[in-house]
Coordinates of C-alpha atoms and ligand atoms in Angstrom, one line a residue:
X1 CA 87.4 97.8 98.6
X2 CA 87.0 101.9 98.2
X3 CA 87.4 102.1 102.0
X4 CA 90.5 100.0 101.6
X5 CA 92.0 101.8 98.9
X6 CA 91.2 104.7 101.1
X7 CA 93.5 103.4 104.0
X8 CA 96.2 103.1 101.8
X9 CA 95.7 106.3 100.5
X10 CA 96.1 108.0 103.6
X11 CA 99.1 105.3 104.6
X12 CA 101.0 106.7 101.7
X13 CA 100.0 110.2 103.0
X14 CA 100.8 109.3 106.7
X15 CA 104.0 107.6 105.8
X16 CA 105.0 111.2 104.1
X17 CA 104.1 113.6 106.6
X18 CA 105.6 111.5 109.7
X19 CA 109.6 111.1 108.0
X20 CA 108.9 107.3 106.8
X21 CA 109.0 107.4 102.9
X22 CA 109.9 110.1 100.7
X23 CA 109.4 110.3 97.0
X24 CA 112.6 110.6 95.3
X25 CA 114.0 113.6 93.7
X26 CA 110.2 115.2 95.2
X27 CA 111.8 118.6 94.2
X28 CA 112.1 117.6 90.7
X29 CA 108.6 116.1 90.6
X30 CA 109.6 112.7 91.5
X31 CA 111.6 109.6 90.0
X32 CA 109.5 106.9 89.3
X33 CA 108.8 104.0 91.4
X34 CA 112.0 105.1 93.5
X35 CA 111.8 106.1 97.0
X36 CA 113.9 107.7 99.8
X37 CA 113.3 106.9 103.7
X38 CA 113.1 109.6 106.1
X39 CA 114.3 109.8 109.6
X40 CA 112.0 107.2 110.8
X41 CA 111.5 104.9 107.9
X42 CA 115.4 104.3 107.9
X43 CA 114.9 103.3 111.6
X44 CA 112.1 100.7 111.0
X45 CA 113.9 99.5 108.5
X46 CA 117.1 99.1 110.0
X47 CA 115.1 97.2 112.7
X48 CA 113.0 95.0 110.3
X49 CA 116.9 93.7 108.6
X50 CA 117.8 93.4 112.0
X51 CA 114.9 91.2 112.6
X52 CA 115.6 89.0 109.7
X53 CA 119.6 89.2 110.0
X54 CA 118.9 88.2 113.5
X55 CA 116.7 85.8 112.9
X56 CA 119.3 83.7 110.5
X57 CA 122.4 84.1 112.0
X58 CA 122.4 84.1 115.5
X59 CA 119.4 81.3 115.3
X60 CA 121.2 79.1 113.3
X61 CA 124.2 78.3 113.6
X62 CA 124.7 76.9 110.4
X63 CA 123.3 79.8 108.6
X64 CA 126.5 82.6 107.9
X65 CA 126.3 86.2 106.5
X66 CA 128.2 87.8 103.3
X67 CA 127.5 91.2 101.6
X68 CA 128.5 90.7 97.6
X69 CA 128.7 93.7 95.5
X70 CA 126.5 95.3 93.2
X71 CA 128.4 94.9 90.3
X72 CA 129.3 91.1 89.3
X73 CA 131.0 90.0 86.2
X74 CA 128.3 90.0 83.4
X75 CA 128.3 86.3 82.1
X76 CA 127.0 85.7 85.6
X77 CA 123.9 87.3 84.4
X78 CA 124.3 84.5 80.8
X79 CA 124.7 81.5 83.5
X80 CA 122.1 82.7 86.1
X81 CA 119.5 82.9 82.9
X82 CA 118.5 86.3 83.8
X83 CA 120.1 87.5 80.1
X84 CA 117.6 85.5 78.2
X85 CA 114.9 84.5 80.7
X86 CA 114.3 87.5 83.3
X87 CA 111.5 89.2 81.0
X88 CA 107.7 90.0 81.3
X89 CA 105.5 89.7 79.1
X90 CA 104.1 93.2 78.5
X91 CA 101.1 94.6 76.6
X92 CA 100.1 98.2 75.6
X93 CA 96.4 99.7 75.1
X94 CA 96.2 101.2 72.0
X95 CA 94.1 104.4 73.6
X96 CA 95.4 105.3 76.4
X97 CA 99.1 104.6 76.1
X98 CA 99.3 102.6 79.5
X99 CA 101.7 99.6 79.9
X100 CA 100.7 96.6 81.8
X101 CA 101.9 93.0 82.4
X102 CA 99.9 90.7 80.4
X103 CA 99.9 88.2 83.3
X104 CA 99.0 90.9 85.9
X105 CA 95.9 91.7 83.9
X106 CA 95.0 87.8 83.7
X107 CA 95.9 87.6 87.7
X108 CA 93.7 90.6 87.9
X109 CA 90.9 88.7 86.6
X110 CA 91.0 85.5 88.6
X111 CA 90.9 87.5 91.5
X112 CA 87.4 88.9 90.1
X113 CA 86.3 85.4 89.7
X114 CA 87.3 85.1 93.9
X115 CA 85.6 88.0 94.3
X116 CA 82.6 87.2 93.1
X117 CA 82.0 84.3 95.0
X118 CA 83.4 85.5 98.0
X119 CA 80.6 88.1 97.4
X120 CA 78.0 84.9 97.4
X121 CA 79.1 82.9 100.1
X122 CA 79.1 86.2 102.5
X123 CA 75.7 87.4 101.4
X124 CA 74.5 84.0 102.1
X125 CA 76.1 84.0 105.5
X126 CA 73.9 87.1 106.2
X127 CA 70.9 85.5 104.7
X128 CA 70.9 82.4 106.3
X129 CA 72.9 83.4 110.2
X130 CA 73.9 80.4 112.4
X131 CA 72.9 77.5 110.5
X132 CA 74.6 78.5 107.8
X133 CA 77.2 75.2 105.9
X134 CA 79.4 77.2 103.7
X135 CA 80.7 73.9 102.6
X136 CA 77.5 72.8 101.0
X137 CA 76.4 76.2 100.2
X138 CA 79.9 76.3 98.1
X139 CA 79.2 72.8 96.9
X140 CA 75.6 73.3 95.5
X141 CA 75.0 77.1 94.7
X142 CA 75.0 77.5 91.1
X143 CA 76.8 80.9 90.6
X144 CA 79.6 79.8 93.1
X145 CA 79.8 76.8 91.1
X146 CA 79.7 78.8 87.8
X147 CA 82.7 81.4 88.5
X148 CA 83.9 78.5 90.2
X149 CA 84.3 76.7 86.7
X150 CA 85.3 79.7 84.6
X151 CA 87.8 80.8 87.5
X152 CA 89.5 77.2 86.9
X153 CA 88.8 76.8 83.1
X154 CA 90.5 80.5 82.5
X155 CA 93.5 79.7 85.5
X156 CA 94.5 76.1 83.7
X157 CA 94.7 77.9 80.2
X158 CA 96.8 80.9 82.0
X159 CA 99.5 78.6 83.7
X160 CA 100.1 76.3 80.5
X161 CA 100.4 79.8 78.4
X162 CA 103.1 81.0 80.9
X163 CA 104.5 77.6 81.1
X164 CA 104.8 77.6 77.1
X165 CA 105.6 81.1 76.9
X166 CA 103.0 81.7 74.3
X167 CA 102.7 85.2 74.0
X168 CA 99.9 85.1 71.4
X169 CA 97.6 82.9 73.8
X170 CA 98.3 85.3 76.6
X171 CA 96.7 88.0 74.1
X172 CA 94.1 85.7 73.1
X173 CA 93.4 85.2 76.9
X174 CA 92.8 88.9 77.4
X175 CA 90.6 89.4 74.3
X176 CA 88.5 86.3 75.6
X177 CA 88.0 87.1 78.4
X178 CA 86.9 90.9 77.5
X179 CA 89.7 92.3 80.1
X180 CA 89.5 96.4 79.5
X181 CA 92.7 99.1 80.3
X182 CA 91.2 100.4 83.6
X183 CA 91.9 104.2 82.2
X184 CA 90.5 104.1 78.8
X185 CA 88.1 101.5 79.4
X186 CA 88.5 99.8 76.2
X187 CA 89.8 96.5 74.6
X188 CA 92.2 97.8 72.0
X189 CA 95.4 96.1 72.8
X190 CA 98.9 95.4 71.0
X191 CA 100.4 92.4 70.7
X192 CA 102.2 91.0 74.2
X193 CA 106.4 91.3 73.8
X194 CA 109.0 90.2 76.6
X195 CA 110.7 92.5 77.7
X196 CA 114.2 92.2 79.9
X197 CA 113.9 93.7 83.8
X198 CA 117.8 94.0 84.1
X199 CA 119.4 98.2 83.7
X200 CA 122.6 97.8 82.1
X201 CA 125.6 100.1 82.4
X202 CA 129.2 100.0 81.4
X203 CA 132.1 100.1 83.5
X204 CA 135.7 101.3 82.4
X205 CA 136.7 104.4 80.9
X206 CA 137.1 103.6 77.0
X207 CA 134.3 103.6 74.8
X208 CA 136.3 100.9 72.9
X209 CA 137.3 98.9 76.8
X210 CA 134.1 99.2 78.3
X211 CA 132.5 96.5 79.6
X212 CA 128.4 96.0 79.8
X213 CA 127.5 95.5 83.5
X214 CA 124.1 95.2 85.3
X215 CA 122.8 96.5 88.5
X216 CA 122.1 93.1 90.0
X217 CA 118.1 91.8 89.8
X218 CA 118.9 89.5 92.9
X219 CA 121.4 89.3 95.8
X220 CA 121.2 85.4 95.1
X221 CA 123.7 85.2 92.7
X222 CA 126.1 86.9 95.0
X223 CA 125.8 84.4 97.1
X224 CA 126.4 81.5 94.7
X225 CA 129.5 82.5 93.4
X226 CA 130.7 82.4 96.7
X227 CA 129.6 79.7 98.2
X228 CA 132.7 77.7 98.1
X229 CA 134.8 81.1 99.6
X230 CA 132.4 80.9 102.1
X231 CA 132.1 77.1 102.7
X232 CA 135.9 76.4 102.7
X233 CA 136.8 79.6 104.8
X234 CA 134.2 78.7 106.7
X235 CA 135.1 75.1 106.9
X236 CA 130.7 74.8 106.7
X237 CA 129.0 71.4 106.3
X238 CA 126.2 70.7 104.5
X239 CA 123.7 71.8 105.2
X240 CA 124.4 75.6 105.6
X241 CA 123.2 78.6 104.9
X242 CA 124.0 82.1 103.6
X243 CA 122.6 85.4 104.3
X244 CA 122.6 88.3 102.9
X245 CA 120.8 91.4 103.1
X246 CA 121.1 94.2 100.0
X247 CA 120.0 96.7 97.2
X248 CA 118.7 95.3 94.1
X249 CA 117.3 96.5 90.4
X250 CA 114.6 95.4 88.4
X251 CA 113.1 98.0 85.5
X252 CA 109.7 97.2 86.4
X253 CA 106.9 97.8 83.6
X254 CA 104.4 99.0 86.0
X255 CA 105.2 100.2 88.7
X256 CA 102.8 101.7 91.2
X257 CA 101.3 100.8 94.9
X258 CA 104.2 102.9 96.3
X259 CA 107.0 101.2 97.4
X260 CA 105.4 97.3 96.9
X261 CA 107.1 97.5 93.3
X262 CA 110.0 99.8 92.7
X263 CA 112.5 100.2 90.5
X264 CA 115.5 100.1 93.0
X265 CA 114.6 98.0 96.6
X266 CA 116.4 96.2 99.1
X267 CA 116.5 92.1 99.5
X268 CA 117.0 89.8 102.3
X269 CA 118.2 86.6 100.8
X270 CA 119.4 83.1 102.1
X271 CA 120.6 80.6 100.1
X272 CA 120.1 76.7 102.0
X273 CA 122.5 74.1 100.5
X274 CA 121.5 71.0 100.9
X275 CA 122.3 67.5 99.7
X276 CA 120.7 66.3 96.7
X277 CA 117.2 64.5 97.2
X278 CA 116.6 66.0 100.5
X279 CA 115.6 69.5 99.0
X280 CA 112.2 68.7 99.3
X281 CA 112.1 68.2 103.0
X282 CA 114.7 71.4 103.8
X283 CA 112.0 73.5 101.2
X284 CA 109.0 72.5 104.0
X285 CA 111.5 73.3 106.9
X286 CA 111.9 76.6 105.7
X287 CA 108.7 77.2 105.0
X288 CA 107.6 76.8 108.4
X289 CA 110.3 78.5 109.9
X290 CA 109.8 81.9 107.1
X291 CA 105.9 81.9 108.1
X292 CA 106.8 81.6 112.1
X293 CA 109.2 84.2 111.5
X294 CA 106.1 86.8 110.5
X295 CA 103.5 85.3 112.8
X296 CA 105.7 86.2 115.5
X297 CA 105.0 90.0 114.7
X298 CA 102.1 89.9 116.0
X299 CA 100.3 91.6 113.0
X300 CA 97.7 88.8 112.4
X301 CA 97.8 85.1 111.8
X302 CA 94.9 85.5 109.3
X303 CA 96.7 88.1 107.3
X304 CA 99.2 85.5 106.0
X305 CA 98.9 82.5 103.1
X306 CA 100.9 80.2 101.0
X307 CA 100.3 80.8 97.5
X308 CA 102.4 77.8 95.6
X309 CA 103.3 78.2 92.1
X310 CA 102.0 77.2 89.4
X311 CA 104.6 78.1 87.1
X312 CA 108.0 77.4 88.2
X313 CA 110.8 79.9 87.4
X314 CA 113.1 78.2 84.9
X315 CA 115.6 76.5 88.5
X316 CA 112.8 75.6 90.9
X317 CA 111.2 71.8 91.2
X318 CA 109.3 74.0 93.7
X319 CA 108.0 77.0 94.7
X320 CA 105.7 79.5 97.1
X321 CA 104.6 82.9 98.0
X322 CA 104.2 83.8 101.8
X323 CA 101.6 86.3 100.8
X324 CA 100.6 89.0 103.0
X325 CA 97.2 90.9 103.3
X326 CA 97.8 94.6 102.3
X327 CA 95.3 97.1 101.7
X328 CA 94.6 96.0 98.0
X329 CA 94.5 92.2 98.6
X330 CA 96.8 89.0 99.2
X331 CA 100.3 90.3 98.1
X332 CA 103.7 87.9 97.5
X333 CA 106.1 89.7 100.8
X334 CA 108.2 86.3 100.2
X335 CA 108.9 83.5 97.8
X336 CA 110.9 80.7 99.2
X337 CA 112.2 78.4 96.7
X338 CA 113.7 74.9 95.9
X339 CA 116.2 76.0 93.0
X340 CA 118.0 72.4 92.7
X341 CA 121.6 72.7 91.7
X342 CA 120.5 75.0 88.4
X343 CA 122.4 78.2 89.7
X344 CA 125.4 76.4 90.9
X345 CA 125.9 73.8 87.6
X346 CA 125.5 76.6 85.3
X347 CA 128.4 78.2 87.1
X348 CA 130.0 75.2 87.0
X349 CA 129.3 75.5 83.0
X350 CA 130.3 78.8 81.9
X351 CA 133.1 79.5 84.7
X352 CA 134.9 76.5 83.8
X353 CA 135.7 75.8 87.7
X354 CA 134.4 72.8 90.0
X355 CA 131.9 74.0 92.3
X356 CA 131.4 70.5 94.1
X357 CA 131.7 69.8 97.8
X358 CA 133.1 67.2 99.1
X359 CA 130.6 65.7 101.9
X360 CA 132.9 63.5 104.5
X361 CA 130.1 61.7 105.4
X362 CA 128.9 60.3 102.2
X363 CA 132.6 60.0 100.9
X364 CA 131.6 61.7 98.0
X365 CA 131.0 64.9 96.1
X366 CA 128.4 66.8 94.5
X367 CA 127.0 70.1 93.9
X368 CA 124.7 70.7 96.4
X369 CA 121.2 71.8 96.1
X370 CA 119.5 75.0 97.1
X371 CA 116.4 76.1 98.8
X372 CA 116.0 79.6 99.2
X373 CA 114.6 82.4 101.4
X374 CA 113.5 85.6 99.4
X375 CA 112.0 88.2 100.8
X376 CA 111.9 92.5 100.0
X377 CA 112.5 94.4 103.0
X378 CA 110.5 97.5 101.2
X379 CA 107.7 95.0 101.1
X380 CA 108.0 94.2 104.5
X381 CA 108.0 97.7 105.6
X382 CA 104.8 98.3 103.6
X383 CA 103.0 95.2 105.0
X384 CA 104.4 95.9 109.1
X385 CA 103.1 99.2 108.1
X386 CA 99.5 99.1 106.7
X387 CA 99.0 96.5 109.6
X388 CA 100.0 99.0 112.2
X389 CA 98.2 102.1 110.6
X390 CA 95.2 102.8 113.4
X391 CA 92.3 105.1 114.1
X392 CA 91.0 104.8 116.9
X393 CA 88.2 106.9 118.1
X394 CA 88.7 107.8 121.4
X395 CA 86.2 107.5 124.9
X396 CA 86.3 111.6 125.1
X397 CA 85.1 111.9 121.6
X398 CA 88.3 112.6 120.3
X399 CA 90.6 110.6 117.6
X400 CA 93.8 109.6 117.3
X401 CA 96.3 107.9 114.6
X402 CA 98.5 105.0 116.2
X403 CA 101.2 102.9 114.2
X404 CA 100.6 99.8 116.3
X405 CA 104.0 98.8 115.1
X406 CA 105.5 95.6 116.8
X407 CA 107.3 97.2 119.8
X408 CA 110.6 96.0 118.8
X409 CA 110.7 97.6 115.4
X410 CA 109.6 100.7 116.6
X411 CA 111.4 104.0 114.9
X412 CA 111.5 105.5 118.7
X413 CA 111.6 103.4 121.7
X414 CA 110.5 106.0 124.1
X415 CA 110.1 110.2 124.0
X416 CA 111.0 111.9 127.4
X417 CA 108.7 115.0 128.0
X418 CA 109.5 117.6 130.9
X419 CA 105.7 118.8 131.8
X420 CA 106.8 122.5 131.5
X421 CA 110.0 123.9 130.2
X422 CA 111.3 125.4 133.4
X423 CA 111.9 124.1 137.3
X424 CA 114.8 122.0 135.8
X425 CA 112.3 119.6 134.2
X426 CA 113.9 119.6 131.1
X427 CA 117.4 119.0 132.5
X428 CA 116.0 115.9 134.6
X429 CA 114.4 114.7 131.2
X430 CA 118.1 114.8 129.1
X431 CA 119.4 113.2 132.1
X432 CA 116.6 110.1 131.5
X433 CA 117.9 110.2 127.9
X434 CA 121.4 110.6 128.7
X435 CA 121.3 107.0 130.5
X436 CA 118.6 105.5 128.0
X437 CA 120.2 106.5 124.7
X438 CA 122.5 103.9 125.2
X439 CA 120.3 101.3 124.8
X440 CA 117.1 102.7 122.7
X441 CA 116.3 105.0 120.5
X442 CA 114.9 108.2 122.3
X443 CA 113.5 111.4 121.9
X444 CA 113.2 114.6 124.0
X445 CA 110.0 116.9 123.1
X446 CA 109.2 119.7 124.9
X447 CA 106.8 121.5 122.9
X448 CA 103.6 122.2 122.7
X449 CA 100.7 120.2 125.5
X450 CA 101.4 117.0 126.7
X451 CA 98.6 115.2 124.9
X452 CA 99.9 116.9 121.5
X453 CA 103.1 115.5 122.1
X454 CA 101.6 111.4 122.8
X455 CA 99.7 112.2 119.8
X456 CA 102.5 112.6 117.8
X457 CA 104.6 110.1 119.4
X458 CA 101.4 107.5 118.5
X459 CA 101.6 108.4 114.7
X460 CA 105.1 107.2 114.7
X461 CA 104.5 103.8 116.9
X462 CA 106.4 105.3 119.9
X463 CA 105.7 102.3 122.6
X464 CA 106.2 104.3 125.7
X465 CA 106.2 107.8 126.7
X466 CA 107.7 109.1 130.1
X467 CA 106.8 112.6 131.6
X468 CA 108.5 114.1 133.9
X469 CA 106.5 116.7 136.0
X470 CA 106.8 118.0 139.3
X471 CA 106.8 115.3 141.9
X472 CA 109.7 113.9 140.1
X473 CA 111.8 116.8 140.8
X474 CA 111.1 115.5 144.7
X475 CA 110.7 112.1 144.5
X476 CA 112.4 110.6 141.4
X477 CA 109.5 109.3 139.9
X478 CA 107.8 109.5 136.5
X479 CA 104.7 108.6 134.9
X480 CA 105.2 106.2 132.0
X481 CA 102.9 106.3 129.1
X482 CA 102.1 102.7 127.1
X483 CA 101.3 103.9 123.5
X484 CA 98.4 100.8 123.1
X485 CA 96.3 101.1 125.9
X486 CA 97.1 104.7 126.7
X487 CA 97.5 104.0 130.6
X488 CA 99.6 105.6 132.7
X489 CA 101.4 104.5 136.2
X490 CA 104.3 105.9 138.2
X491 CA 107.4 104.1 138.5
X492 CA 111.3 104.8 139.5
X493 CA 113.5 106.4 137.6
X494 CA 116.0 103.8 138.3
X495 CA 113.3 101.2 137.0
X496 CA 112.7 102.8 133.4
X497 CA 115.7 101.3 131.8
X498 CA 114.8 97.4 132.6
X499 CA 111.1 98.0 132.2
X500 CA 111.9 99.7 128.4
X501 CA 114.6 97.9 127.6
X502 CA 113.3 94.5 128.5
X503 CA 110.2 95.4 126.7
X504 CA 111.4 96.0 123.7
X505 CA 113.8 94.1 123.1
X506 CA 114.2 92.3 119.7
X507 CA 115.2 89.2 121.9
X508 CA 111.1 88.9 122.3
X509 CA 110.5 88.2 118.7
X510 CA 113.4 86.2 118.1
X511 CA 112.4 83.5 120.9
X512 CA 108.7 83.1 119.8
X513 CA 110.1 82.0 116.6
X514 CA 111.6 79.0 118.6
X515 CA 108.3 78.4 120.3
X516 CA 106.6 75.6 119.3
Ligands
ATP1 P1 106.6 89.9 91.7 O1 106.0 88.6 91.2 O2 105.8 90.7 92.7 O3 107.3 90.7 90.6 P2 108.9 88.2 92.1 O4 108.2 86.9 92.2 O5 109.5 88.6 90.8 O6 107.9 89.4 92.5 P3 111.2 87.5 93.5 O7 112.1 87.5 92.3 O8 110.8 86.2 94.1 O9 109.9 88.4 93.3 O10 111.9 88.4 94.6 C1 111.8 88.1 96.0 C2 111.2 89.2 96.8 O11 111.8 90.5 96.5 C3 109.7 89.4 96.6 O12 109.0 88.5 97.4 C4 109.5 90.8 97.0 O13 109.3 90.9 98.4 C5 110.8 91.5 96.6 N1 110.7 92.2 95.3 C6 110.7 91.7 94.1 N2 110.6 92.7 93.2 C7 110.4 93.8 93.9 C8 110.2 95.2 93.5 N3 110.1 95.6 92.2 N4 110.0 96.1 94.5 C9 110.0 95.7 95.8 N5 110.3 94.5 96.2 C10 110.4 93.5 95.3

């Protein structure tokens, strides 16, 4: 776990130093749990929506785009439930003055209870080698089946206290179960309170005319109270989708692990209408589809899991995390849910205005249901990220730091490097760029030694590097770099563009998601 902790250390440090992810306002010591990205975060990000925006649109061709604004009329927030329901349950320690959510502590726990008999069955995969059965060693060991027991006794008493919203057991849970503030170390807790996740402003000029806004928790509701623009402009038939990919605000009570939780992050939301009673089956569609749509990164089929809730929100008849593996454990990049027709009948409710369709085929009409896709592309950036962050130690004794970043979300496709600055080597490099720039990202660097230069290229995931040296200037040929393997070979000039562009093309990801 320390070494882990330790990669993410040097992950947030990395992500600094190489233009991904600023702190924001640094130069006023910070604003916290907000973030600015620098010259190469904005370009993996821009890739990763691309990805996903991709992915939706072009793939489907039932699914359309929108982009709502950040401001909605406020009762939306009253019909969404987000006015009275979008709370936490928070709880302070009376000795060191830290906030934490009541239900992250009790999460916190449970994963100790894993833990520990992960702990078991490993140390008795050592112990016992090849003819090792986990199955019965998990079946018949007596501490596994001991934190087994109090892992489940403690998680069936969590879920019904979340599911009552009993504050006073959630307490009671954390006294029990002797959970101390990881700073003071102690067990001196306040009572647990909600508290609501949504900033507020106001928006008009009089104090008396002002209205109460809120920076939008979700993009989802965006998409709700348009669906019927959309659908009718559209002329869309059920089912359809829509898309849409943008800023939203939660006041978080804790907020740390860098950008996994912030204040102010970016969404990538679709919203599946469906007819009613065949949510269920759409919901396991998309499920499969969301999880392809990561596997096909490359980063690791073992780094992903469902994790199905046990509490449903206050709209879902069902629910699930596509949880990735980041340096400090299983962590929720998505949640896909079934939301029934809650979001759109409320509207219905407090707008006053039918929000049915009218399906031609059933002769009939209803409001429709919803599954949805949720996912944070700050998260996504953090997970493609700490799966990319490398050190490798290299055959001549040296090291290096590569971002094996999936090739196609790359800040910098390719860098173009004259050997020396003179003999018109860095003119022939521009003119490489000059023809390349139109399809890729590129970069010219002509400083310092060449293997300085595919150093820094590596700690920013650059997949190829092409140096132009001397027998170009004769024969038009350069030497072409592959950031991975670190080979080299010698190809046209008039090849690089297919070769790169080919390569890395986002068409690549796009069609293994269609592979069966
Ligand atoms: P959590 O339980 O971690 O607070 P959530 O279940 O409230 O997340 P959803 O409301 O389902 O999250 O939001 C969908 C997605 O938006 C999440 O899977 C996550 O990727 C992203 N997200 C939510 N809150 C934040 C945040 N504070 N910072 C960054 N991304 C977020």
């Amino acid at each position: 776990m320390a070494q882990q902790e330790d990669v993410f250390k040097k992950l947030v440090s990395h992500s600094k130093e190489y233009g991904f992810v600023f702190q924001s306002s640094e130069i006023y010591d910070g604003l916290s749990a907000v973030y600015d990205y620098g010259q190469n975060g904005v370009e993996l990000k821009n890739n990763i929506k691309k990805y996903w925006w991709d992915s939706m649109v072009l793939l489907h061709e039932n699914v359309v785009g929108i982009d709502s604004a950040i401001f909605m009329h406020p009762t939306i927030w009253k019909a969404s439930g987000h006015v009275d329901a979008f709370n936490d349950p928070l709880i302070d320690n009376k000795d060191s003055k830290k906030r934490y959510r009541a239900d992250v502590l009790i999460e916190d726990q449970l994963a100790k209870y894993d833990d520990k008999i992960t702990k078991e069955v490993e140390k008795a995969a050592k112990r016992f080698g090849e003819s090792f059965d986990e199955a019965q060693f998990r079946a018949t060991n007596t501490r596994v089946l001991e934190n087994q027991a109090k892992r489940e006794a403690l998680h069936e008493r969590f879920a019904k206290a979340l599911n009552d919203s009993n504050l006073e057991e959630l307490r009671q849970i954390i006294v029990d179960e002797e959970i101390v503030c990881p700073i003071s170390g102690t067990k001196n807790w306040t009572e647990v309170r909600q508290f609501n996740l949504m900033f507020s402003t106001e928006m008009g000029s009089t104090a008396e005319g002002a209205l109460k806004v809120y920076l939008r928790p979700e993009t989802a509701q965006g998409i709700f109270v348009n669906y019927l623009n959309v659908q009718k402009t559209g002329r869309m038939k059920i089912p359809f989708g829509i898309a849409q990919i943008g800023k939203a605000f939660r006041n978080e009570i804790v907020a740390r692990q860098f950008i996994f939780r912030m204040r102010e992050f970016e969404q990538m939301e679709m919203q599946f209408f469906v007819r009613p009673g065949e949510e269920l089956k759409w919901f396991d569609q998309w499920k499969q589809t969301r999880l392809k749509w990561h596997k096909a990164l490359g980063l690791g089929d073992q780094k992903y899991r469902f994790h199905d809730h046990d509490k449903l929100a206050h709209y879902a008849n069902a629910a699930t995390d596509i949880e990735f593996q980041m340096p400090f454990g299983f962590k929720e990049v998505e949640g896909i849910h079934s939301r029934t027709d809650f979001d759109l009948s409320s509207h219905e409710q407090y707008s006053g205005k039918k929000l049915q369709y009218f399906d031609p085929e059933l002769n009939k009409s209803y409001v429709p249901y919803v599954i949805e896709t949720s996912i944070g592309v700050d998260r996504m950036f953090l997970s493609v990220m700490a799966a990319a962050y490398t050190e490798e130690k290299l055959e001549n004794g040296e090291s290096r730091v590569v971002l094996k970043l999936p090739v196609a979300l790359a800040p910098v496709k390719v860098a173009v490097m004259p050997l020396t600055k003179k003999d018109g080597m860095p003119e022939k490099a521009q003119e490489i760029i000059d023809d390349l720039k139109f399809d890729v990202k590129c970069q010219y660097d002509e400083k310092d030694s060449i293997g300085k230069r595919y150093r820094r290229q590596d700690a920013i995931g650059t997949p190829f590097c092409v140096t132009v040296d001397h027998q170009t200037l004769q024969d038009n040929t350069v030497t072409i770099r592959h950031r991975d393997t670190m080979e080299q070979e010698r190809v046209a000039i008039d090849q690089l563009r297919s070769i790169i562009v080919d390569y890395v093309s986002l068409r690549n990801l796009l069609k293994k998601i269609k592979e069966d």
